[in-house]
Coordinates of C-alpha atoms in Angstrom, one line a residue:
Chain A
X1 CA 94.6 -148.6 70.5
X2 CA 97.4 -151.8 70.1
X3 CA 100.8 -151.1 71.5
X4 CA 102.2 -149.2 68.4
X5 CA 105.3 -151.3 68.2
X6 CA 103.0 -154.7 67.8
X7 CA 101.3 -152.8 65.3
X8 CA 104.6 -152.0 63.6
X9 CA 105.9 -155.4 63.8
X10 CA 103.4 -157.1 62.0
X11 CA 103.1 -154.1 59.3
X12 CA 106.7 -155.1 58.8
X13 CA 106.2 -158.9 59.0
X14 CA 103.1 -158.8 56.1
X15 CA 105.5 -156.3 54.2
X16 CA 108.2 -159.3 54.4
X17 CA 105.5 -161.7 53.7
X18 CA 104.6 -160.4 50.1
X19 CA 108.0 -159.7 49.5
X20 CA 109.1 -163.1 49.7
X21 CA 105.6 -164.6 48.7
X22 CA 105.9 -164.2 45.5
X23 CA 109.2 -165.6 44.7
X24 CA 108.3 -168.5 46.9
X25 CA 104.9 -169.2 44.8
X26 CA 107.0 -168.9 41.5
X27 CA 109.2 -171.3 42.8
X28 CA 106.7 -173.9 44.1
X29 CA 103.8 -173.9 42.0
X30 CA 104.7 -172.1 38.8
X31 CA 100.8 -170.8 37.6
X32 CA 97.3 -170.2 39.7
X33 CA 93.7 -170.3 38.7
X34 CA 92.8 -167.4 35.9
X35 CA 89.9 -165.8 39.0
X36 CA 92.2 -165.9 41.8
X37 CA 94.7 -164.4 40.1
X38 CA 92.1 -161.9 38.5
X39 CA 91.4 -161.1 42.5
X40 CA 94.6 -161.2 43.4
X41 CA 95.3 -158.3 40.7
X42 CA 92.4 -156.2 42.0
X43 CA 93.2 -156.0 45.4
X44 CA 95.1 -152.6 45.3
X45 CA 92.3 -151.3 43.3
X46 CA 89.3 -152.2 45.3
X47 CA 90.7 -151.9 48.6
X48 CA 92.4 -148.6 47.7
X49 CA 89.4 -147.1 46.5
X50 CA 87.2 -148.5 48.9
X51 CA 89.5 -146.4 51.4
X52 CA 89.6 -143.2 49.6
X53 CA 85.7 -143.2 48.7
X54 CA 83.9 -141.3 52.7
X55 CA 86.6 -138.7 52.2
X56 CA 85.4 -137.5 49.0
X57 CA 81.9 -137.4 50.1
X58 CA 81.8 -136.6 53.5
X59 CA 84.3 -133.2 53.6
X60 CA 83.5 -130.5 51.7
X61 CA 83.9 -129.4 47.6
X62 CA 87.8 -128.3 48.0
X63 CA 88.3 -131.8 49.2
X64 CA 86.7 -133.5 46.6
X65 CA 87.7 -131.2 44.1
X66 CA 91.6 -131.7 45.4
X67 CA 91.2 -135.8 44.7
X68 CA 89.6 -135.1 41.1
X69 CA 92.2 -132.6 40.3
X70 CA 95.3 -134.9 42.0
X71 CA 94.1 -137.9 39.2
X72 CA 94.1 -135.9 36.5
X73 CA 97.4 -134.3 37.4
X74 CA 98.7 -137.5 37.6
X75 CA 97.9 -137.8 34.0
X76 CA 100.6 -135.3 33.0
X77 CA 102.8 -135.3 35.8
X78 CA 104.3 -137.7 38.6
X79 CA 103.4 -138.7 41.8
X80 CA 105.8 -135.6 44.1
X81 CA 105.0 -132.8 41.5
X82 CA 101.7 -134.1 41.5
X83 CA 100.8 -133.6 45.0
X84 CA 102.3 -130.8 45.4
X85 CA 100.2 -129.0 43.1
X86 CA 96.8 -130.6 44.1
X87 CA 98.0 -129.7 48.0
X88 CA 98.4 -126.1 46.7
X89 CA 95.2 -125.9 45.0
X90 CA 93.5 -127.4 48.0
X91 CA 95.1 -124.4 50.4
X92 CA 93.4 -122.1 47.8
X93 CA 90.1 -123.2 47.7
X94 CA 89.7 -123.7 51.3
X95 CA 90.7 -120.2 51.5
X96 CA 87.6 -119.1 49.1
X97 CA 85.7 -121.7 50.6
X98 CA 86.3 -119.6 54.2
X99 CA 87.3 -123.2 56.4
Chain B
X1 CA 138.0 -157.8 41.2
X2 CA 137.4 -155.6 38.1
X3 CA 134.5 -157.1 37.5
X4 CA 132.9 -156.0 41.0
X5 CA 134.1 -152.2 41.0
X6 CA 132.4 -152.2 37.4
X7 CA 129.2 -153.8 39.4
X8 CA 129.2 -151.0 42.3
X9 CA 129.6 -148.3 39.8
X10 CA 126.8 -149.2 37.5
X11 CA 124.9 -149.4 40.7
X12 CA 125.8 -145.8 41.8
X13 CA 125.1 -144.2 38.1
X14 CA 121.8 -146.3 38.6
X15 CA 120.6 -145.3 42.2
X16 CA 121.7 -141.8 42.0
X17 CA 118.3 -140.3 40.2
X18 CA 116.3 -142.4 42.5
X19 CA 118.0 -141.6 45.8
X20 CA 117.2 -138.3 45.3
X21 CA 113.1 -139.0 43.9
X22 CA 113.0 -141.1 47.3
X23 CA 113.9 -138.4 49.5
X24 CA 111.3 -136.2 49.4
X25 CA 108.7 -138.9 50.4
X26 CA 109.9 -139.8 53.4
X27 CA 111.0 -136.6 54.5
X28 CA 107.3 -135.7 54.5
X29 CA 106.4 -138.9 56.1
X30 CA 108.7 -138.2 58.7
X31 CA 107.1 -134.7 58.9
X32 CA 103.6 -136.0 59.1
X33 CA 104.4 -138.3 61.3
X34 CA 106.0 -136.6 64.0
X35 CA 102.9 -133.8 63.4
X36 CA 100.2 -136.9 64.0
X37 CA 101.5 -137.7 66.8
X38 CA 103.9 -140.7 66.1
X39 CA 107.3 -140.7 68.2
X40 CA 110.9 -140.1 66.6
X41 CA 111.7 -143.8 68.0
X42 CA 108.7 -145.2 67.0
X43 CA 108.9 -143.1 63.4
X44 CA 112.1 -144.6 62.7
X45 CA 111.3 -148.1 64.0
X46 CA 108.6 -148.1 61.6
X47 CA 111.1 -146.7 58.1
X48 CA 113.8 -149.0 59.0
X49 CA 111.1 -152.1 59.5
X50 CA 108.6 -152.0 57.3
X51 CA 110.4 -149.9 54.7
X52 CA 107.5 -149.5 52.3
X53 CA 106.0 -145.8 52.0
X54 CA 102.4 -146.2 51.0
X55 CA 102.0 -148.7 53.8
X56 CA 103.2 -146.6 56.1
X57 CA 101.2 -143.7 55.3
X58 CA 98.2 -146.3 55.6
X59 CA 99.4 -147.7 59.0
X60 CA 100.0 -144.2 60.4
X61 CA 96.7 -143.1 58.8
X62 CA 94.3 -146.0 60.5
X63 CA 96.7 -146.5 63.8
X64 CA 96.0 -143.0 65.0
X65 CA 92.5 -142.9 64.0
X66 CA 92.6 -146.1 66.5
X67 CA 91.2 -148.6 63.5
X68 CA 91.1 -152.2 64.4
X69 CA 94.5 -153.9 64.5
X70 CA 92.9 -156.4 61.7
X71 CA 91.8 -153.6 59.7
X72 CA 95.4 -152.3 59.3
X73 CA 97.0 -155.2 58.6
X74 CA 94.5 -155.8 55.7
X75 CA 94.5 -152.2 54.2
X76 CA 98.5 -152.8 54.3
X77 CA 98.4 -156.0 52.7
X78 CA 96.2 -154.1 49.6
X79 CA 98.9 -151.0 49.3
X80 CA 101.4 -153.7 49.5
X81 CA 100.2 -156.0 47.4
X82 CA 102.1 -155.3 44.1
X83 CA 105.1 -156.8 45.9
X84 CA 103.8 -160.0 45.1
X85 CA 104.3 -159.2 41.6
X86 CA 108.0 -158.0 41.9
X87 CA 108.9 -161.0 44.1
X88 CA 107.2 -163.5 41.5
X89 CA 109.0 -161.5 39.1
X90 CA 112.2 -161.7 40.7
X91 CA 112.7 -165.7 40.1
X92 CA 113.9 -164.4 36.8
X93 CA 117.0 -162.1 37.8
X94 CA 118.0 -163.4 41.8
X95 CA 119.2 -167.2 40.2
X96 CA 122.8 -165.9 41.0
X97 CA 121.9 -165.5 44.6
X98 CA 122.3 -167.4 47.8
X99 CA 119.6 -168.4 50.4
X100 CA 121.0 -166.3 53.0
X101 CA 121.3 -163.7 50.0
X102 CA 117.8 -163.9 48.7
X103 CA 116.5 -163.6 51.9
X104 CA 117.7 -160.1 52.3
X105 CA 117.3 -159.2 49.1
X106 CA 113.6 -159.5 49.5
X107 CA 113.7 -157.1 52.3
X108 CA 114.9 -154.5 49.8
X109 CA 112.7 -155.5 47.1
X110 CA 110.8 -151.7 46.5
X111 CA 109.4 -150.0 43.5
X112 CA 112.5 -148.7 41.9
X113 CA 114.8 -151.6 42.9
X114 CA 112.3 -154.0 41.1
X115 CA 112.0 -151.9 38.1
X116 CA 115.9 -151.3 37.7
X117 CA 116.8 -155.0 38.2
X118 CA 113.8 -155.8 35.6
X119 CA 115.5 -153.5 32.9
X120 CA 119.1 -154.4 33.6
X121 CA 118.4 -157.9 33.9
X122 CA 117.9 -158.1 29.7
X123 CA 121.2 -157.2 29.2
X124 CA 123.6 -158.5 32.4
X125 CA 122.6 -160.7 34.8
X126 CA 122.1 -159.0 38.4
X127 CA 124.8 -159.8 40.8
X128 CA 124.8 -159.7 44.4
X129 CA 127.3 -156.9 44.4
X130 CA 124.9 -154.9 42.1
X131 CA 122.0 -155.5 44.0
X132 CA 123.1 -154.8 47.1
X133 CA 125.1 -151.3 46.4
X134 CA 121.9 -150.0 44.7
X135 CA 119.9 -151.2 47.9
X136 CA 122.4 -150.1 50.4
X137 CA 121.9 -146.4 48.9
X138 CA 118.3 -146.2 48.5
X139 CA 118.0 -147.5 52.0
X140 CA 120.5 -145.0 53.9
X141 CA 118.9 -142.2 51.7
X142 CA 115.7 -143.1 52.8
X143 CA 116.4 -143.1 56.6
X144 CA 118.6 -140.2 56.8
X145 CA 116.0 -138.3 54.7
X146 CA 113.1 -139.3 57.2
X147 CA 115.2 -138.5 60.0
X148 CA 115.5 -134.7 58.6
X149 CA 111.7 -134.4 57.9
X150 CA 110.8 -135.4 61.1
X151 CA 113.6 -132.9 62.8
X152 CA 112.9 -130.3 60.7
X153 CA 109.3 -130.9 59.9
X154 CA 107.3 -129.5 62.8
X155 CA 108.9 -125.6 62.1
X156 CA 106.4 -125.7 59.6
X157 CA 103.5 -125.6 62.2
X158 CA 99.7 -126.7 61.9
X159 CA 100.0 -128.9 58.7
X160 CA 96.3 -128.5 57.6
X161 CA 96.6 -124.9 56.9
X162 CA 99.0 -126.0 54.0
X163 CA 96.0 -128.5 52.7
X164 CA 98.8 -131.4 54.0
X165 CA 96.3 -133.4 55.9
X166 CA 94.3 -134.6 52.3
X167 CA 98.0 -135.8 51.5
X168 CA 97.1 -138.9 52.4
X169 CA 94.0 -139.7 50.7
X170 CA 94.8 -137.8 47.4
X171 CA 98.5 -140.4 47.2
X172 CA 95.9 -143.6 47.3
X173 CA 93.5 -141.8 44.9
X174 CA 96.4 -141.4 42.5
X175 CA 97.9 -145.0 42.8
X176 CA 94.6 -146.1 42.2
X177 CA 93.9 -144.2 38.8
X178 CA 97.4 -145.4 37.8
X179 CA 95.9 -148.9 38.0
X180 CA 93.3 -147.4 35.3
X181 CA 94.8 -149.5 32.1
X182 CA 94.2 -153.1 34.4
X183 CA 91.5 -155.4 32.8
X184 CA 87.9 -153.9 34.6
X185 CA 89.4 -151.4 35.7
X186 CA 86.3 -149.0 35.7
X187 CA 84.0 -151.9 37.2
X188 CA 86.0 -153.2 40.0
X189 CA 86.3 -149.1 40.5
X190 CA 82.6 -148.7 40.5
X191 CA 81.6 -151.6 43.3
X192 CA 84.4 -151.2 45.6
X193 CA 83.3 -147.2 45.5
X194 CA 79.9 -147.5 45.9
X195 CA 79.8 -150.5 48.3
X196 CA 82.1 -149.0 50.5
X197 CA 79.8 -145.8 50.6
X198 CA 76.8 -148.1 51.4
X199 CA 78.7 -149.7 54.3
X200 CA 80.2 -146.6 55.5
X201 CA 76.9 -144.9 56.0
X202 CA 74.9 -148.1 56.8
X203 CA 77.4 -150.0 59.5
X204 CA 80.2 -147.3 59.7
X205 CA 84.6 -147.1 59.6
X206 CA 86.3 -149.0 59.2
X207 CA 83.9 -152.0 57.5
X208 CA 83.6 -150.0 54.5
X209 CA 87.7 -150.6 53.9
X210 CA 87.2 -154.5 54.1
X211 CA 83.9 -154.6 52.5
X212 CA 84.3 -152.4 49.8
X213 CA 87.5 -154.5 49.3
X214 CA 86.1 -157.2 49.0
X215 CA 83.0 -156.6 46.8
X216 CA 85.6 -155.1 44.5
X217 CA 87.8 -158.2 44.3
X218 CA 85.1 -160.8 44.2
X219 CA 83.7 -158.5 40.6
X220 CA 86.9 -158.7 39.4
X221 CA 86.8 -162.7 40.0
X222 CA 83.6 -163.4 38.5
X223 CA 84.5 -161.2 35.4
X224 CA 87.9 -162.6 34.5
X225 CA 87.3 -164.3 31.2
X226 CA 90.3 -167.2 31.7
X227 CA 94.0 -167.4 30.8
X228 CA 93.8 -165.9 26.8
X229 CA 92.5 -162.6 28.7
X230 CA 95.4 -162.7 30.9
X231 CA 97.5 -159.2 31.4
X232 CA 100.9 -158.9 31.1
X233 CA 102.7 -158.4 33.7
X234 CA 104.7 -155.4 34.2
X235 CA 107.7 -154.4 31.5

């Protein structure tokens, strides 16, 4: 494993980085082509998802259950309330489940 | 002079709400991270650095699992990535500020300070003063509350027992499907998922992060339609 503080550092440096990037774009080029932009928009989608996807597979049905039931939550309620609520569910079915 | 104590009270009828939404989540990143092993320096280094709660979760997540350096830094850059947006955004409502000025405000560019300065901006123009008041409280509320999860945190015991561990995985799930009314949303969804899959049982972690990623960007490329489909950004 990296030394956790270089690790930190450069988490905070990319954080900065799109931050500021943004602003700085705006300010110098004003527009960008209609596909990178169209990438540029899916990035939190794809990689996000491409993250998530093992866990819901790979552990058992009150995991995958949980992340169904968290999305539909969200639906109705926000992000806090929502967790909570899945989390709870989750501690119930692994009790029935016996893990 | 009137003008300013006007500016820092609007600021503290603004923040209050969202001080206290903020709290919660990084007490229980504190919590988590203090049970996963991180240190209370190392904990706070991170919240008063980075400053960015999904990322965090994602850095944490990956850095104890002992990921590739690379691999963090891009799964950061996707959870972060919205910021882009705000910042872009922000050429609209930070005209009044310095260099020097807009250089920290940047810093202190998250979620709710974008979306307040957004709606405010309609009516009065942001002023330093503003901005910064509403920052300044967000940020101390954030640290001291990060500060108590991670003190008080581990008298709850083994985390897992509470169904805590899938925390981590079910708040990505759910800013994904939040994303669900983006053009494609469904299709860039369905690649990313099942290439990821592919790759994480053909090659193994973490290449199914970056792969997936990337199959799911390059669909949503090839299937933008030019600028007349163009979203909207947000508000």
């Amino acid at each position: 494993m990296a030394d956790p503080y270089l690790t930190i550092f450069l988490c905070a440096l990319l954080t900065y980085g799109v931050r500021s990037g943004g602003h700085l774009l705006m300010t110098y080029f004003g527009t960008v082509h209609h596909r990178i932009e169209a990438g540029l928009n899916a990035v939190p989608i794809a990689v996000l998802s491409a993250l998530v996807a093992p866990t819901v597979v790979t552990e058992g049905w009150p995991e995958a259950v949980a992340i169904v039931l968290v999305c539909l939550l969200s639906l109705r309620f926000s992000m806090l309330p929502s967790l909570a609520l899945a989390v709870l569910a989750l501690a119930m079915m692994r009790q029935i489940a016996g893990v | 002079m009137i003008e300013t104590r006007k500016e820092i009270k609007d600021a503290l009828r603004d923040v209050f709400p969202v001080a206290s939404a903020i709290a919660p989540y990084s007490a229980v990143f504190g919590a988590l991270a203090i049970d996963q092993g991180l240190s209370l320096t190392e904990l706070l280094v991170t919240s008063a650095s980075i400053y960015a709660v999904a990322s965090q979760y994602v850095m944490l997540d990956l850095m104890l699992e002992g990921v590739a350096l690379w691999s963090i830094l891009l799964a950061v850059l996707a959870v972060n990535f919205r910021h882009v947006l705000y910042s872009a955004a922000s050429v609209r409502w930070l005209d009044q500020f310095g260099p020097m000025q807009k250089a920290l405000a940047f810093f202190l560019l998250v979620d709710p300070q974008y979306a307040t300065c957004e709606a405010r901006h309609t009516k009065t123009p942001i002023t330093p003063t503003y901005y910064f008041t509403y920052a300044a409280c967000v940020y101390i509320a954030w640290m001291i509350a990060n500060l108590l999860g991670a003190l008080f945190g581990p008298l709850l015991g083994d985390t897992s027992r509470f169904g805590l561990d899938l925390i981590l995985p079910m708040f990505f799930a759910v800013l994904v499907f939040g994303f669900r009314q983006k053009p494609r949303f469904f299709a860039i969804l369905s690649v990313s998922v099942a290439s990821s899959l592919l790759v994480y049982f053909v090659l193994g972690s973490p290449w199914h992060i970056t792969l997936g990623g990337v199959c799911g960007i390059l669909t949503a490329a090839a299937l933008s339609e030019g600028p007349q489909s163009k979203e909207v950004a947000h508000g």
